[in-house]
Amino acid sequence: MTGERRRFREHVIEPDEEPDAEAITFTAQCAVCEERGPTGDGGGEVTGWMARHLKAHPEHLSYREIITRPYRAVPGAWR
Ligand SMILES: [Zn+2]
């Protein structure tokens, strides 16, 4: 019977800042009715959507900003 050898590799999880990484995106969401605005690069559309939503729904006073940020696992040393 042969022995089994296993090798494990450590990884470091870090934000993916490579040129081909997925874009970081921002989405506004109403915390009262859960409706979401468009997803974009965060250039002001988040608070713009919140202001328009508030105008249409004056009683909706709580909001969220949902940030999607890509991460990657970077291989490290073998153990
Ligand atoms: Zn709402």
mmCIF file with all atom_site columns, C-alpha atoms and ligand atoms in Angstrom:
data_model
loop_
_atom_site.group_PDB
_atom_site.id
_atom_site.type_symbol
_atom_site.label_atom_id
_atom_site.label_alt_id
_atom_site.label_comp_id
_atom_site.label_asym_id
_atom_site.label_entity_id
_atom_site.label_seq_id
_atom_site.pdbx_PDB_ins_code
_atom_site.Cartn_x
_atom_site.Cartn_y
_atom_site.Cartn_z
_atom_site.occupancy
_atom_site.B_iso_or_equiv
_atom_site.pdbx_formal_charge
_atom_site.auth_seq_id
_atom_site.auth_comp_id
_atom_site.auth_asym_id
_atom_site.auth_atom_id
_atom_site.pdbx_PDB_model_num
ATOM   1  C  CA . MET A 1 1  ? 0.000   0.000  0.000   1.00 0.00 ? 1  MET A CA 1
ATOM   2  C  CA . THR A 1 2  ? 1.455   3.269  -1.035  1.00 0.00 ? 2  THR A CA 1
ATOM   3  C  CA . GLY A 1 3  ? 1.333   6.342  1.065   1.00 0.00 ? 3  GLY A CA 1
ATOM   4  C  CA . GLU A 1 4  ? -0.551  9.370  -0.132  1.00 0.00 ? 4  GLU A CA 1
ATOM   5  C  CA . ARG A 1 5  ? 1.188   12.675 -0.443  1.00 0.00 ? 5  ARG A CA 1
ATOM   6  C  CA . ARG A 1 6  ? -0.718  15.872 -0.642  1.00 0.00 ? 6  ARG A CA 1
ATOM   7  C  CA . ARG A 1 7  ? 0.553   19.307 -1.316  1.00 0.00 ? 7  ARG A CA 1
ATOM   8  C  CA . PHE A 1 8  ? -1.308  22.390 -0.279  1.00 0.00 ? 8  PHE A CA 1
ATOM   9  C  CA . ARG A 1 9  ? -0.817  25.777 -1.691  1.00 0.00 ? 9  ARG A CA 1
ATOM   10 C  CA . GLU A 1 10 ? -1.436  28.925 0.263   1.00 0.00 ? 10 GLU A CA 1
ATOM   11 C  CA . HIS A 1 11 ? -3.417  31.643 -1.436  1.00 0.00 ? 11 HIS A CA 1
ATOM   12 C  CA . VAL A 1 12 ? -3.829  35.284 -0.622  1.00 0.00 ? 12 VAL A CA 1
ATOM   13 C  CA . ILE A 1 13 ? -7.187  36.864 -1.361  1.00 0.00 ? 13 ILE A CA 1
ATOM   14 C  CA . GLU A 1 14 ? -6.862  40.438 -2.520  1.00 0.00 ? 14 GLU A CA 1
ATOM   15 C  CA . PRO A 1 15 ? -8.780  43.036 -4.534  1.00 0.00 ? 15 PRO A CA 1
ATOM   16 C  CA . ASP A 1 16 ? -8.307  42.358 -8.246  1.00 0.00 ? 16 ASP A CA 1
ATOM   17 C  CA . GLU A 1 17 ? -6.544  45.391 -9.646  1.00 0.00 ? 17 GLU A CA 1
ATOM   18 C  CA . GLU A 1 18 ? -5.267  43.698 -12.807 1.00 0.00 ? 18 GLU A CA 1
ATOM   19 C  CA . PRO A 1 19 ? -5.991  45.469 -16.114 1.00 0.00 ? 19 PRO A CA 1
ATOM   20 C  CA . ASP A 1 20 ? -8.456  42.724 -17.091 1.00 0.00 ? 20 ASP A CA 1
ATOM   21 C  CA . ALA A 1 21 ? -10.296 42.752 -13.763 1.00 0.00 ? 21 ALA A CA 1
ATOM   22 C  CA . GLU A 1 22 ? -14.027 43.263 -13.700 1.00 0.00 ? 22 GLU A CA 1
ATOM   23 C  CA . ALA A 1 23 ? -15.016 46.858 -13.106 1.00 0.00 ? 23 ALA A CA 1
ATOM   24 C  CA . ILE A 1 24 ? -16.001 48.066 -9.653  1.00 0.00 ? 24 ILE A CA 1
ATOM   25 C  CA . THR A 1 25 ? -19.665 48.998 -9.855  1.00 0.00 ? 25 THR A CA 1
ATOM   26 C  CA . PHE A 1 26 ? -22.102 50.877 -7.676  1.00 0.00 ? 26 PHE A CA 1
ATOM   27 C  CA . THR A 1 27 ? -25.844 50.407 -7.378  1.00 0.00 ? 27 THR A CA 1
ATOM   28 C  CA . ALA A 1 28 ? -28.325 52.430 -5.352  1.00 0.00 ? 28 ALA A CA 1
ATOM   29 C  CA . GLN A 1 29 ? -31.064 50.600 -3.504  1.00 0.00 ? 29 GLN A CA 1
ATOM   30 C  CA . CYS A 1 30 ? -34.026 51.844 -1.518  1.00 0.00 ? 30 CYS A CA 1
ATOM   31 C  CA . ALA A 1 31 ? -33.985 50.175 1.913   1.00 0.00 ? 31 ALA A CA 1
ATOM   32 C  CA . VAL A 1 32 ? -37.753 50.646 2.253   1.00 0.00 ? 32 VAL A CA 1
ATOM   33 C  CA . CYS A 1 33 ? -39.063 48.997 -0.948  1.00 0.00 ? 33 CYS A CA 1
ATOM   34 C  CA . GLU A 1 34 ? -35.842 47.246 -2.132  1.00 0.00 ? 34 GLU A CA 1
ATOM   35 C  CA . GLU A 1 35 ? -36.070 48.865 -5.590  1.00 0.00 ? 35 GLU A CA 1
ATOM   36 C  CA . ARG A 1 36 ? -32.682 49.248 -7.243  1.00 0.00 ? 36 ARG A CA 1
ATOM   37 C  CA . GLY A 1 37 ? -31.366 51.925 -9.530  1.00 0.00 ? 37 GLY A CA 1
ATOM   38 C  CA . PRO A 1 38 ? -29.070 51.331 -12.485 1.00 0.00 ? 38 PRO A CA 1
ATOM   39 C  CA . THR A 1 39 ? -25.599 49.898 -11.914 1.00 0.00 ? 39 THR A CA 1
ATOM   40 C  CA . GLY A 1 40 ? -22.766 52.188 -12.911 1.00 0.00 ? 40 GLY A CA 1
ATOM   41 C  CA . ASP A 1 41 ? -19.238 53.326 -12.186 1.00 0.00 ? 41 ASP A CA 1
ATOM   42 C  CA . GLY A 1 42 ? -20.268 55.556 -9.298  1.00 0.00 ? 42 GLY A CA 1
ATOM   43 C  CA . GLY A 1 43 ? -20.136 58.864 -11.143 1.00 0.00 ? 43 GLY A CA 1
ATOM   44 C  CA . GLY A 1 44 ? -23.027 60.427 -9.273  1.00 0.00 ? 44 GLY A CA 1
ATOM   45 C  CA . GLU A 1 45 ? -25.814 58.211 -10.563 1.00 0.00 ? 45 GLU A CA 1
ATOM   46 C  CA . VAL A 1 46 ? -26.177 56.529 -7.172  1.00 0.00 ? 46 VAL A CA 1
ATOM   47 C  CA . THR A 1 47 ? -27.237 59.640 -5.267  1.00 0.00 ? 47 THR A CA 1
ATOM   48 C  CA . GLY A 1 48 ? -29.037 60.951 -8.374  1.00 0.00 ? 48 GLY A CA 1
ATOM   49 C  CA . TRP A 1 49 ? -31.240 57.874 -8.422  1.00 0.00 ? 49 TRP A CA 1
ATOM   50 C  CA . MET A 1 50 ? -31.838 58.173 -4.656  1.00 0.00 ? 50 MET A CA 1
ATOM   51 C  CA . ALA A 1 51 ? -32.961 61.780 -5.069  1.00 0.00 ? 51 ALA A CA 1
ATOM   52 C  CA . ARG A 1 52 ? -35.338 60.875 -7.919  1.00 0.00 ? 52 ARG A CA 1
ATOM   53 C  CA . HIS A 1 53 ? -36.700 57.911 -5.958  1.00 0.00 ? 53 HIS A CA 1
ATOM   54 C  CA . LEU A 1 54 ? -37.263 60.114 -2.915  1.00 0.00 ? 54 LEU A CA 1
ATOM   55 C  CA . LYS A 1 55 ? -39.140 62.612 -5.056  1.00 0.00 ? 55 LYS A CA 1
ATOM   56 C  CA . ALA A 1 56 ? -41.439 59.846 -6.306  1.00 0.00 ? 56 ALA A CA 1
ATOM   57 C  CA . HIS A 1 57 ? -41.735 58.228 -2.862  1.00 0.00 ? 57 HIS A CA 1
ATOM   58 C  CA . PRO A 1 58 ? -41.371 60.969 -0.214  1.00 0.00 ? 58 PRO A CA 1
ATOM   59 C  CA . GLU A 1 59 ? -41.761 58.445 2.606   1.00 0.00 ? 59 GLU A CA 1
ATOM   60 C  CA . HIS A 1 60 ? -38.762 56.352 1.463   1.00 0.00 ? 60 HIS A CA 1
ATOM   61 C  CA . LEU A 1 61 ? -35.931 57.847 3.506   1.00 0.00 ? 61 LEU A CA 1
ATOM   62 C  CA . SER A 1 62 ? -33.411 54.998 3.845   1.00 0.00 ? 62 SER A CA 1
ATOM   63 C  CA . TYR A 1 63 ? -31.036 53.900 1.082   1.00 0.00 ? 63 TYR A CA 1
ATOM   64 C  CA . ARG A 1 64 ? -28.100 51.598 0.441   1.00 0.00 ? 64 ARG A CA 1
ATOM   65 C  CA . GLU A 1 65 ? -25.141 51.772 -1.882  1.00 0.00 ? 65 GLU A CA 1
ATOM   66 C  CA . ILE A 1 66 ? -24.242 48.294 -3.143  1.00 0.00 ? 66 ILE A CA 1
ATOM   67 C  CA . ILE A 1 67 ? -20.610 48.062 -4.217  1.00 0.00 ? 67 ILE A CA 1
ATOM   68 C  CA . THR A 1 68 ? -19.426 45.157 -6.382  1.00 0.00 ? 68 THR A CA 1
ATOM   69 C  CA . ARG A 1 69 ? -15.647 44.805 -6.155  1.00 0.00 ? 69 ARG A CA 1
ATOM   70 C  CA . PRO A 1 70 ? -13.687 42.019 -7.875  1.00 0.00 ? 70 PRO A CA 1
ATOM   71 C  CA . TYR A 1 71 ? -11.246 39.929 -5.835  1.00 0.00 ? 71 TYR A CA 1
ATOM   72 C  CA . ARG A 1 72 ? -8.708  37.329 -6.876  1.00 0.00 ? 72 ARG A CA 1
ATOM   73 C  CA . ALA A 1 73 ? -6.891  34.452 -5.202  1.00 0.00 ? 73 ALA A CA 1
ATOM   74 C  CA . VAL A 1 74 ? -3.141  34.817 -5.669  1.00 0.00 ? 74 VAL A CA 1
ATOM   75 C  CA . PRO A 1 75 ? -1.180  31.535 -5.397  1.00 0.00 ? 75 PRO A CA 1
ATOM   76 C  CA . GLY A 1 76 ? 1.578   31.566 -2.835  1.00 0.00 ? 76 GLY A CA 1
ATOM   77 C  CA . ALA A 1 77 ? 4.034   29.042 -1.402  1.00 0.00 ? 77 ALA A CA 1
ATOM   78 C  CA . TRP A 1 78 ? 3.482   25.282 -1.518  1.00 0.00 ? 78 TRP A CA 1
ATOM   79 C  CA . ARG A 1 79 ? 3.176   23.616 1.863   1.00 0.00 ? 79 ARG A CA 1
HETATM 80 ZN ZN . ZN  B 2 .  ? -38.378 52.912 -2.212  1.00 0.00 ? 1  ZN  B ZN 1
#
